[in-house]
Coordinates of C-alpha atoms and ligand atoms in Angstrom, one line a residue:
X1 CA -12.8 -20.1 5.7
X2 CA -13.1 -18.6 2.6
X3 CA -9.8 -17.9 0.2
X4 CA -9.6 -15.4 -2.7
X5 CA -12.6 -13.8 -3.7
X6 CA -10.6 -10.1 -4.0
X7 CA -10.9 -9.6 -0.1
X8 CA -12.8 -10.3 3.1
X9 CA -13.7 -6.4 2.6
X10 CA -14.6 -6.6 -1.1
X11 CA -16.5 -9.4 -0.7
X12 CA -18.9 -8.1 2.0
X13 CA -19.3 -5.3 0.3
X14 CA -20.0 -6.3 -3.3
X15 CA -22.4 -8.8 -4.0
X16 CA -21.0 -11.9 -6.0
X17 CA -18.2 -9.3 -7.2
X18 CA -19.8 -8.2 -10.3
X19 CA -19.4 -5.1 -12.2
X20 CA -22.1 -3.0 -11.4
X21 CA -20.8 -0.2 -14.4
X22 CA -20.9 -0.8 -17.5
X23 CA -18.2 -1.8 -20.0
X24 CA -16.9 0.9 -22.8
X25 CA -18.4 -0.2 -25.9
X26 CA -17.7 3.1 -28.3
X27 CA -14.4 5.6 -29.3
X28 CA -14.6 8.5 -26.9
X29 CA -13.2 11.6 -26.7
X30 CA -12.6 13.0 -23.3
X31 CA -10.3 15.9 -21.0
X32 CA -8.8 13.1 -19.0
X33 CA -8.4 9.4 -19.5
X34 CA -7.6 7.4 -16.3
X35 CA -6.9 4.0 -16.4
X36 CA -7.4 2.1 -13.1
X37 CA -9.9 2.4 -10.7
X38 CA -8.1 2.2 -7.4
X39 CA -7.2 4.8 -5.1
X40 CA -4.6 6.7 -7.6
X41 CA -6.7 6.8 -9.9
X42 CA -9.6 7.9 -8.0
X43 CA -7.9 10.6 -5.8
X44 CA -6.5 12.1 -9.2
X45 CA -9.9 12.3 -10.3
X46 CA -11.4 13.9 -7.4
X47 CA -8.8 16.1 -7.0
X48 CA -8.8 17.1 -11.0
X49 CA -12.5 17.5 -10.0
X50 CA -12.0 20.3 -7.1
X51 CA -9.3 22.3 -9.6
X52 CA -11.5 22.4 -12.4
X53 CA -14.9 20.9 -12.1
X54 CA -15.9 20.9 -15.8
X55 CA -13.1 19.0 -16.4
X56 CA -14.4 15.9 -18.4
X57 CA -13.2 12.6 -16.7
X58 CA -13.2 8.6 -18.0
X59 CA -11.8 6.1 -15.8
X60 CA -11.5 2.7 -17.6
X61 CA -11.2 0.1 -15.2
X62 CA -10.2 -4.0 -16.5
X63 CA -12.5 -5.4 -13.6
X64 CA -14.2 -3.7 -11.7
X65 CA -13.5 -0.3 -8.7
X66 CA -11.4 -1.9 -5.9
X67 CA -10.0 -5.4 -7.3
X68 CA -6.5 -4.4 -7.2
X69 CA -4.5 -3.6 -4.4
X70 CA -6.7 -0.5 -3.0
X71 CA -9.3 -3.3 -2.2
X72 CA -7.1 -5.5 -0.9
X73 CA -5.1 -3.7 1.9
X74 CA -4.7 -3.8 5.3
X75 CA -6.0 0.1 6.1
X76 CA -3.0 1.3 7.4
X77 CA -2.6 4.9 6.5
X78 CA 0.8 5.5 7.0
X79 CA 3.2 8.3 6.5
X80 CA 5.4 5.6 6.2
X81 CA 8.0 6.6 2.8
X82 CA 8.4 4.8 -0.1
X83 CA 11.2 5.5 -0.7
X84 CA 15.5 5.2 0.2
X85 CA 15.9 8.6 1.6
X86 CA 19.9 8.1 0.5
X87 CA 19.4 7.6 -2.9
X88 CA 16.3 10.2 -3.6
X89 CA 18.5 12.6 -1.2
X90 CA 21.8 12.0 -3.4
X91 CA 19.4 13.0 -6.4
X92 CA 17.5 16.0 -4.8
X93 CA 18.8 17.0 -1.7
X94 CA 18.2 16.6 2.1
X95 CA 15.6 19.3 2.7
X96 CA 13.5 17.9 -0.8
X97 CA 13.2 14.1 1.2
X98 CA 12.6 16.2 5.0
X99 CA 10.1 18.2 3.1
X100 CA 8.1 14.9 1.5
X101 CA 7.5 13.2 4.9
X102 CA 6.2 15.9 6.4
X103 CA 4.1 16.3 3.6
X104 CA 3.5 12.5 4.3
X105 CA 2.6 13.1 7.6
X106 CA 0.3 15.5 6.9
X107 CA -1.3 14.1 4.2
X108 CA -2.5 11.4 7.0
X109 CA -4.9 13.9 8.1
X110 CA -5.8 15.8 5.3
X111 CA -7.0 12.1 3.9
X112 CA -9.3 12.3 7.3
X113 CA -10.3 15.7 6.5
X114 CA -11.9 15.7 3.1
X115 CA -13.4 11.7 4.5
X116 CA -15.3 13.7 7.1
X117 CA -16.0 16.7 4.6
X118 CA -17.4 14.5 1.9
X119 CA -19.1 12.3 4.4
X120 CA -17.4 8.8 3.7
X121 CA -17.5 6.4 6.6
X122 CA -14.5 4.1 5.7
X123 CA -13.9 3.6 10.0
X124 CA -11.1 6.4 9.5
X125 CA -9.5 6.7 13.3
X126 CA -6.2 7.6 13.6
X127 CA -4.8 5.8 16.7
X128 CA -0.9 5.2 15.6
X129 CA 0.7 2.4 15.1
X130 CA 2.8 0.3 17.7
X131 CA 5.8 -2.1 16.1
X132 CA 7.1 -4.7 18.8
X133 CA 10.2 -6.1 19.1
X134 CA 10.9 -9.3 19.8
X135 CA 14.7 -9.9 19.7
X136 CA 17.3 -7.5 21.2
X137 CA 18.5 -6.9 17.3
X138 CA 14.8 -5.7 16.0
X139 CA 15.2 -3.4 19.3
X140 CA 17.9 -2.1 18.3
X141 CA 17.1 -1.6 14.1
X142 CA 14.0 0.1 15.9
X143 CA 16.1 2.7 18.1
X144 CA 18.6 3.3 14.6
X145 CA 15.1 3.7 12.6
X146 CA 14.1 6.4 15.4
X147 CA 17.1 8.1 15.2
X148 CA 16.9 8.3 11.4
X149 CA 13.1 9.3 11.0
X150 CA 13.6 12.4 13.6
X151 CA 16.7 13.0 11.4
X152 CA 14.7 12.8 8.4
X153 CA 11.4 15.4 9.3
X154 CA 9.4 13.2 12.1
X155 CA 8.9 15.6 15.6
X156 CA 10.0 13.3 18.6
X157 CA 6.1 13.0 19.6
X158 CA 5.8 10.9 16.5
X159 CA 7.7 8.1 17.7
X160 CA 8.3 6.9 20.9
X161 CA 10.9 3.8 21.8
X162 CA 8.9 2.2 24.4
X163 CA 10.0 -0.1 27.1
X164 CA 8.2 -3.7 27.3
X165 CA 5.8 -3.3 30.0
X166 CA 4.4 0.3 28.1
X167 CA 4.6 -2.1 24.7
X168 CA 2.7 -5.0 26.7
X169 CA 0.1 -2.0 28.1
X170 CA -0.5 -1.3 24.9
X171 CA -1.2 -5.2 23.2
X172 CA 0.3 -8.2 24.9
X173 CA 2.4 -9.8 22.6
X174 CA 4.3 -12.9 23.8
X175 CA 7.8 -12.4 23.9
X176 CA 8.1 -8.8 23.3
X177 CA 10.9 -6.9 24.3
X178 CA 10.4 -3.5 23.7
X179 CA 8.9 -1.2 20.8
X180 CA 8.5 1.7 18.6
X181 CA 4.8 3.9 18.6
X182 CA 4.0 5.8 16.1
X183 CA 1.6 8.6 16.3
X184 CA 1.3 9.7 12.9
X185 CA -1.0 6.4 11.4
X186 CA -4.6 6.1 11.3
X187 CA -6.8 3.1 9.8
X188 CA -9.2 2.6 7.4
X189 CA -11.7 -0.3 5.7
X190 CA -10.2 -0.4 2.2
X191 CA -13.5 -1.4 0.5
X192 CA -14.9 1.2 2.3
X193 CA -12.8 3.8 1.3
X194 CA -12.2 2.9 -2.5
X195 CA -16.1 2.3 -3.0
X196 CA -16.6 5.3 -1.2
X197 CA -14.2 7.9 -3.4
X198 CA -15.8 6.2 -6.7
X199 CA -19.4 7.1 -5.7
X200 CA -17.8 10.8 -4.7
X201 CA -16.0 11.2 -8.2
X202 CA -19.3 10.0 -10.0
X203 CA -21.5 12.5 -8.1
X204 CA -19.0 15.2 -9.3
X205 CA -19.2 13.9 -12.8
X206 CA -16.7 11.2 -13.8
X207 CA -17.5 8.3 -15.9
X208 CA -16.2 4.6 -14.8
X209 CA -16.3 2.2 -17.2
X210 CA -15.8 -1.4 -15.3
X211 CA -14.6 -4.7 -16.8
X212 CA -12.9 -2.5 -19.5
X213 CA -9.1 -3.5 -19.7
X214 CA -6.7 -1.5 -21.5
X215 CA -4.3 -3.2 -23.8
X216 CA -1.9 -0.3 -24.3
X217 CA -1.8 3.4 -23.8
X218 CA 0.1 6.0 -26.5
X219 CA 0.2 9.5 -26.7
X220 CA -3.0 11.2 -25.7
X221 CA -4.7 7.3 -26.4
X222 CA -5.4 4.7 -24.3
X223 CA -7.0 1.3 -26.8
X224 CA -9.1 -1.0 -24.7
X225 CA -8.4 -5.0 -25.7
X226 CA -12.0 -4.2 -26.9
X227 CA -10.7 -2.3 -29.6
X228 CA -11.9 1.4 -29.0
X229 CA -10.4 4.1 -28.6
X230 CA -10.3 7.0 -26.1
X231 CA -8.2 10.1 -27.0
X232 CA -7.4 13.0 -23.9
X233 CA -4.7 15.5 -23.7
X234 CA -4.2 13.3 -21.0
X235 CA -3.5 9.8 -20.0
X236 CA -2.8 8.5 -17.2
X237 CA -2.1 5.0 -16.2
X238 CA -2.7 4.5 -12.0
X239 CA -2.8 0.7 -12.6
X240 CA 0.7 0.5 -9.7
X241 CA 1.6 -2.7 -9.9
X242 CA -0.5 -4.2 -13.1
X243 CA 1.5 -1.4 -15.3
X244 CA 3.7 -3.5 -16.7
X245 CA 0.7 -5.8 -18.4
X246 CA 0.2 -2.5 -21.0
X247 CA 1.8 -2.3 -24.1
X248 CA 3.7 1.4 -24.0
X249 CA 4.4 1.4 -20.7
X250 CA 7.7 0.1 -19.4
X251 CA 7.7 -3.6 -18.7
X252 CA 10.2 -3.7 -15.7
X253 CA 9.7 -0.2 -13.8
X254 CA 7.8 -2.4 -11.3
X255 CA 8.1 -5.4 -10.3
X256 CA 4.4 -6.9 -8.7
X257 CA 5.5 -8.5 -5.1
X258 CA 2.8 -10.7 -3.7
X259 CA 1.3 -9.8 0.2
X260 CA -1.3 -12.0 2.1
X261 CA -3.8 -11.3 4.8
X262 CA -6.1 -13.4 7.0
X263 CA -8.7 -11.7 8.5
X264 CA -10.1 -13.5 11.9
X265 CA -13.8 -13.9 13.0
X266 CA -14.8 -11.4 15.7
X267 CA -12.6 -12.0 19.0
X268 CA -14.8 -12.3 22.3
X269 CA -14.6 -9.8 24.7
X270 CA -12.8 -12.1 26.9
X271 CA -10.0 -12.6 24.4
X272 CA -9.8 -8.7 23.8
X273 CA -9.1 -8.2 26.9
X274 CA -6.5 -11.2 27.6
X275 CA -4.8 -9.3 24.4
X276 CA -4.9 -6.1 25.5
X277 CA -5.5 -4.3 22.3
X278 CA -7.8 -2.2 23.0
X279 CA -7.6 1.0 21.2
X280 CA -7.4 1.5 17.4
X281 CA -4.0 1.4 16.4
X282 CA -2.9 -0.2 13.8
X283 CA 0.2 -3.5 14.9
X284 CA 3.2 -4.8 13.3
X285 CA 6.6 -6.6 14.4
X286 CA 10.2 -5.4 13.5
X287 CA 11.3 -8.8 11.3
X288 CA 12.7 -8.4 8.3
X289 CA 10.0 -10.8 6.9
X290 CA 7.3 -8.8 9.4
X291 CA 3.4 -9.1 9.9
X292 CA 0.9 -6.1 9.8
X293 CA -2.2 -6.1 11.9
X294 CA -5.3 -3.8 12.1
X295 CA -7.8 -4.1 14.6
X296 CA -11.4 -3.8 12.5
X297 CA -14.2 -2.0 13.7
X298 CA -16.5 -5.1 13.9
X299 CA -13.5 -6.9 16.2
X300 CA -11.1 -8.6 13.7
X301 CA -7.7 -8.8 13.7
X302 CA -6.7 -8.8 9.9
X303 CA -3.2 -9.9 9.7
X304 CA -0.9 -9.8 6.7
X305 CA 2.8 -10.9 5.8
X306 CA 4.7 -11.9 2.7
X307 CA 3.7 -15.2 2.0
X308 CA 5.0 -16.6 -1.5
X309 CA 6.7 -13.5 -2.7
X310 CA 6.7 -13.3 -5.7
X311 CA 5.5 -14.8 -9.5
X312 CA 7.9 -15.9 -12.2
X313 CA 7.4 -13.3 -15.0
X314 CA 5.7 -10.3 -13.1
X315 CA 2.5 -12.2 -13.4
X316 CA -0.2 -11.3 -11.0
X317 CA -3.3 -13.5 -9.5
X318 CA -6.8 -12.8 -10.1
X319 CA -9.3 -13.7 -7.3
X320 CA -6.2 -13.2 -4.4
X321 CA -6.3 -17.2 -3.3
X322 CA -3.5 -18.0 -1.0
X323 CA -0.9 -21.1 -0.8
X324 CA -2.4 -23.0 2.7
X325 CA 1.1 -22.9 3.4
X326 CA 0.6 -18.8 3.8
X327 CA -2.4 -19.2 5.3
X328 CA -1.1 -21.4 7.9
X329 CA 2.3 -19.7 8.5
X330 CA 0.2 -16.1 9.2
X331 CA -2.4 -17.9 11.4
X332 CA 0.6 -19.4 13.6
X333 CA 1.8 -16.1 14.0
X334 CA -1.4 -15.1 15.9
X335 CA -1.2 -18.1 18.3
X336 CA 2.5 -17.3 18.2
X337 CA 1.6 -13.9 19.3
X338 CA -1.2 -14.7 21.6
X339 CA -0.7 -17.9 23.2
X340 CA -3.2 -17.0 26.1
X341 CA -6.2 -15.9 23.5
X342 CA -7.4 -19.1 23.0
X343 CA -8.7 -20.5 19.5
X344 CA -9.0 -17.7 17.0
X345 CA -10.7 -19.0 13.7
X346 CA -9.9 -17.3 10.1
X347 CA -13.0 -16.3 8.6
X348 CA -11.0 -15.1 5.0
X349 CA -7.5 -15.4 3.4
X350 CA -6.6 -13.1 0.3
X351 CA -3.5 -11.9 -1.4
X352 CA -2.4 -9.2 -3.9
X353 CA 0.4 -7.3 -5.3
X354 CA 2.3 -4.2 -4.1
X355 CA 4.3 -2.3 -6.5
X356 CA 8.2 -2.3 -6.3
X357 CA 11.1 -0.5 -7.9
X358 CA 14.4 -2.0 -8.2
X359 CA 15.6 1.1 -6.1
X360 CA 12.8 1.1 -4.0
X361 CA 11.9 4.6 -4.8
X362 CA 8.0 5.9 -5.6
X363 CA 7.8 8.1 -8.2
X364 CA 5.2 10.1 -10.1
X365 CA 5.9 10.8 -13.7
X366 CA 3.7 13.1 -16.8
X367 CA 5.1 13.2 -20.0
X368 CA 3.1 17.4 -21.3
X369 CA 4.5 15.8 -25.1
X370 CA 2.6 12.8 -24.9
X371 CA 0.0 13.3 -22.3
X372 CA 1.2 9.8 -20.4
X373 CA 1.1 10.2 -17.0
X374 CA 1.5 7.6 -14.1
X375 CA 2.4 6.6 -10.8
X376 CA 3.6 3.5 -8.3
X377 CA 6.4 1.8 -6.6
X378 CA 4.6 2.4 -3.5
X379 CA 6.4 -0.6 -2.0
X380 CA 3.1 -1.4 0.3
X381 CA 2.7 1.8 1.9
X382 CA 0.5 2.7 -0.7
X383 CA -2.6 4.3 0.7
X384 CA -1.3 7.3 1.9
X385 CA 1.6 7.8 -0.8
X386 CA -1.6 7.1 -3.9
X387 CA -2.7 10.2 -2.1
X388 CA 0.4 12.4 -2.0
X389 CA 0.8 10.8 -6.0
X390 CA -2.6 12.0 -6.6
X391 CA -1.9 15.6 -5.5
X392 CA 1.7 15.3 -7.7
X393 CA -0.2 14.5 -10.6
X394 CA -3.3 16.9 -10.3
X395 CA -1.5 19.9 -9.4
X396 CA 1.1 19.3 -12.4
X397 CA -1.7 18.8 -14.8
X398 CA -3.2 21.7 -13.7
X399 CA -0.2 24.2 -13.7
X400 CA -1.0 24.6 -9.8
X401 CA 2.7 25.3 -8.1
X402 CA 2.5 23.4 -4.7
X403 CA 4.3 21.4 -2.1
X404 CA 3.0 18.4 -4.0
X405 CA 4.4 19.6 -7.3
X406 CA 7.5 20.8 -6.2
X407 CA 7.9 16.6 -4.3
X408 CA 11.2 14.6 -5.7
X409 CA 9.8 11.8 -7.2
X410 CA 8.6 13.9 -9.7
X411 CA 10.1 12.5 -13.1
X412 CA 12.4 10.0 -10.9
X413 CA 13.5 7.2 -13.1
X414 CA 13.9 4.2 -11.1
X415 CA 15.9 1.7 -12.9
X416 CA 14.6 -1.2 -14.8
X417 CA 14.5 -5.0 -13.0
X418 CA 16.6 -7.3 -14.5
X419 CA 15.0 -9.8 -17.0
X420 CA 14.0 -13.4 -16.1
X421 CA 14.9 -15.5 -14.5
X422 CA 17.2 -12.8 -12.5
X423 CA 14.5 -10.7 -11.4
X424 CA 12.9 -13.8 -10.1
X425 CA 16.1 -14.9 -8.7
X426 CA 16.8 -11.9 -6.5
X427 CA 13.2 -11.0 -5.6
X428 CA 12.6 -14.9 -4.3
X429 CA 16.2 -15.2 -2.4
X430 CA 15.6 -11.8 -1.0
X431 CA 12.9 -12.6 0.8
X432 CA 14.1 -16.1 1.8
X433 CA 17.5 -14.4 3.2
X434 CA 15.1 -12.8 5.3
X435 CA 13.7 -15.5 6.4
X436 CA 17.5 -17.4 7.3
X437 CA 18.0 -13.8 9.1
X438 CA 14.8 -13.8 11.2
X439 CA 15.3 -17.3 12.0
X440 CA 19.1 -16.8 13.0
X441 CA 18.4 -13.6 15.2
X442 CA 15.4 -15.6 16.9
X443 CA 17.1 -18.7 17.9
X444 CA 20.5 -17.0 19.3
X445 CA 18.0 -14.1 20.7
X446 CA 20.8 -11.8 18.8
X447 CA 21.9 -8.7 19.6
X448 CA 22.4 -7.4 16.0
X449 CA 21.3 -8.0 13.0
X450 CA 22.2 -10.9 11.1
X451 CA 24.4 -10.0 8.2
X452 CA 22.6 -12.1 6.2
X453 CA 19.8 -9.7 5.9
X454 CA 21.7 -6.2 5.1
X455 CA 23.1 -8.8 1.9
X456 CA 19.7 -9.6 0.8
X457 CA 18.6 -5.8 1.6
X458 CA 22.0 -4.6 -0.5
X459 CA 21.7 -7.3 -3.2
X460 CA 17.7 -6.3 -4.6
X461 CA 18.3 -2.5 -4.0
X462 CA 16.2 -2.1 -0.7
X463 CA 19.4 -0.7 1.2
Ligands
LIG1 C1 -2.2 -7.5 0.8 C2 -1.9 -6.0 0.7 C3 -1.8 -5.3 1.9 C4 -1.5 -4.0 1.9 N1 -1.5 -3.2 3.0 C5 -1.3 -1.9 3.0 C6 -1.4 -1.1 4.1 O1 -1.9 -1.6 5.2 N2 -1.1 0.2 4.0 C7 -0.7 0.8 2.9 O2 -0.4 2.0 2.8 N3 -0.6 0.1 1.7 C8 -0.9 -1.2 1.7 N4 -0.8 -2.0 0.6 C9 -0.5 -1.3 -0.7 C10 -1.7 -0.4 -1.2 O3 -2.9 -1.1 -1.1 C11 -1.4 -0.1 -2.7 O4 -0.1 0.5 -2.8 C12 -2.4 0.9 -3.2 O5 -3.7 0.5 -3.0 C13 -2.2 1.1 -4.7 O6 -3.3 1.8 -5.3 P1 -3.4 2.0 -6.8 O7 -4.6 2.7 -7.1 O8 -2.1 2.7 -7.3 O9 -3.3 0.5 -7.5 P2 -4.5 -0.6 -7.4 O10 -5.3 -0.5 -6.2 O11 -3.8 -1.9 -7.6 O12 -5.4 -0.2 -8.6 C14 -5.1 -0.5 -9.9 C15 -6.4 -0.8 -10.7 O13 -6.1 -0.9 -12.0 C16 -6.8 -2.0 -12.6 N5 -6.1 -2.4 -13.8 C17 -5.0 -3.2 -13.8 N6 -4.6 -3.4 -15.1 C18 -5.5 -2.7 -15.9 C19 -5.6 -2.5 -17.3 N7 -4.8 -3.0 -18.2 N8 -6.7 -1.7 -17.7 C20 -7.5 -1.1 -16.8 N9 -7.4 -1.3 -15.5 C21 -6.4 -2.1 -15.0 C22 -6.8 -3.0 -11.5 O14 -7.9 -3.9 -11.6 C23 -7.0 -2.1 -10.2 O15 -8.3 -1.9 -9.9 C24 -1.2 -3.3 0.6 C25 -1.3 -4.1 -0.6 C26 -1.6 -5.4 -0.5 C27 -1.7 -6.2 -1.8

């Protein structure tokens, strides 16, 4: 099995991981300056692209397109929000956060559309999602999150509550209960996808500079750790969760929470079909420490779940290699879930970091004084919302008045994480609350939620 190495998808698809573009080496002068080539930064640039397409575009990139989260993922494209719809409702009103995930929703396909327009194959199919519960409380946070996301702009044939045989016709996972479907999510190949857009935004143009690392950003500057240069009315830092590493930004906006995968050799047909999963959609449970599962479209099952949560100091890993204790605990789950299958061997472990506010909020921000723009706290629903951010940022650059514009995380200022060692402190007991919780609700097969777990949620700003 391999570990690290960016990602079972990254790996496959670049060989030996080296930067194929080359390095800044000279000042530059530019329209736009983007620094980080994931898929923020390259959505803003393609959608810069179609507003104006003279538009002069650098994207400086510290590694090379793809090594951060955007490469790392799991594909779900989710219309899942980032975001406390209390607290960004107290701010800006109920019909702003109902407006924003339907514009989440639809942003699911409109991703789809322009794939299938611009003729990128990143195994797009939209087949849902299905989240299975597998104690009476997870049933029952599932029926409460039902309630709240047709409360909150879903249409009932989003989400269906589903009892457990329709669950079980759908993937047999031991010891289900009942669970939730979800129309509105499709699936992609991250690698794919982000290698894809950053061909599409260099045949329209752009410039990426790889294995170019910014060291900090002022106004209309970004200054490599090079040394050069590169002035732009505009500047705009996509680097999510790495932000904090650049001097000028704000250290503790984001705080860079660690998520693991393991991706599975190809399943035989017989163990397909002792599983059951036989469409595309896209598998999670209802735990407060839960898994994630696509199924790929070479037969995988890539799996991910928290693992070690979180780094002392907002530091980040490298090359994604994951603890064997993570790698362990997330292949048990898959025997755990299907006992029947057989052996399933791990062909690749990774892990990388999601960006997280201490209010949980997403939020797009662009300073016209300076020219700093940016974007993050996608919380791990990040392929989808780097869209919708994309959009934000565009249309605001461009002076284009749209649903995207007019979105409430627009100049949202989440508050800062406490300093070390409190910020490690709460982000580490949170998610080891949640452990105690899933643990208590499993062994007395509870009916509600431990209260344990709304603690942990209420202590680190989640609830
Ligand atoms: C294991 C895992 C599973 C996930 N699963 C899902 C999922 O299934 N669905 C979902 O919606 N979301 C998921 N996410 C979250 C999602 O992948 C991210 O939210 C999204 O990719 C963020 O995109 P981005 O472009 O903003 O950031 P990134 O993709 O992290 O891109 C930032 C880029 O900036 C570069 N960079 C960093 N610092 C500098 C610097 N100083 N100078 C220049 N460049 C720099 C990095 O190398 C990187 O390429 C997952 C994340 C992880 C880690």
């Amino acid at each position: 099995m391999k570990n690290g190495h960016i990602s079972f998808w990254m790996d496959r698809d670049l060989d030996g991981l080296q930067t194929k573009r080359p390095r800044l080496e000279a000042d530059l002068e530019t329209d736009v300056c983007i620094v980080g080539a994931g898929f923020t930064g390259l959505w803003t640039a393609y959608l810069l692209q179609r507003h104006d397409p003279a538009l002069r575009i650098h994207i400086l990139e510290s590694d090379f397109v793809g090594h951060g989260a955007s490469g790392r993922n799991d594909g779900w494209v989710s219309a899942l929000l980032s975001a406390n719809r209390r607290k960004l409702a107290a701010a800006s009103g109920r019909d702003a956060v109902i407006e924003f995930q339907r514009t989440m929703i639809e942003a699911v396909d409109e991703i789809i559309d322009i794939l299938s327009d611009e003729n990128i194959d990143a195994h797009q199919v939209k087949g849902g999602h299905l989240r299975v519960a597998r104690t009476p409380a997870a049933l029952a946070r599932q029926e409460a999150s039902q309630r709240s996301a047709l409360d909150w702009g879903y249409r009932p044939e989003h989400i269906t509550m589903l009892s457990r045989q329709e669950a079980d016709e759908r993937i047999r996972v031991d010891g289900t209960v009942g669970g939730m479907f979800n129309t509105t999510t499709a699936r992609i190949d991250p690698s794919l996808l982000v290698t894809g857009l950053a061909r599409l935004v260099e045949r329209r143009g752009a410039v990426i500079h790889e294995n170019t690392r910014v060291a900090a950003v002022a106004a209309h500057t970004a200054r490599t750790a090079q040394g050069q240069r590169v002035r732009a009315p505009y500047v705009l830092v996509c680097t999510e969760a790495y932000s904090g590493q650049i001097d000028g930004m704000p250290k503790r906006r984001i705080a860079p929470v660690n998520s693991s995968i393991v991706i599975t050799e190809p399943l035989a047909e017989s163990q397909w079909s002792t599983i059951g999963w036989n469409d595309d959609e896209c598998f999670g449970d209802s735990a407060h420490v839960f898994t994630y599962a696509q199924r790929t479209a070479d037969g995988r099952i890539a799996i991910g779940g928290r693992g070690k949560p979180y780094r002392y100091g907002s530091r980040t890993d490298h090359a994604g290699e994951v603890d064997g204790k993570t790698v362990q605990l997330l292949h048990s789950r898959l025997t755990e879930y299907f006992p029947d299958a057989g052996e399933i061997p791990l062909a690749h472990a990774w892990c990388g970091v999601i960006g997280v506010t201490r209010d949980w909020c997403a939020f797009v921000d662009l300073d016209q004084q300076t020219g700093i723009g940016t974007a993050g706290g996608y919380a791990g629903h990040g392929v989808t919302t780097a869209f919708v951010a994309a959009n934000t940022l565009a249309d605001r650059i461009c002076g284009v008045d749209s649903r995207y514009s007019r979105l409430p995380w627009f100049g949202h200022r989440p508050p800062l994480w406490e300093p070390e060692p409190a910020r490690w402190i709460g982000i580490t007991s949170m998610y080891g609350l949640f452990g105690v919780a899933d643990t208590q609700e499993e062994r007395a097969n509870a009916e509600r939620t431990a209260p344990i777990a709304r603690f942990a949620a209420k202590i680190t700003g989640m609830d």
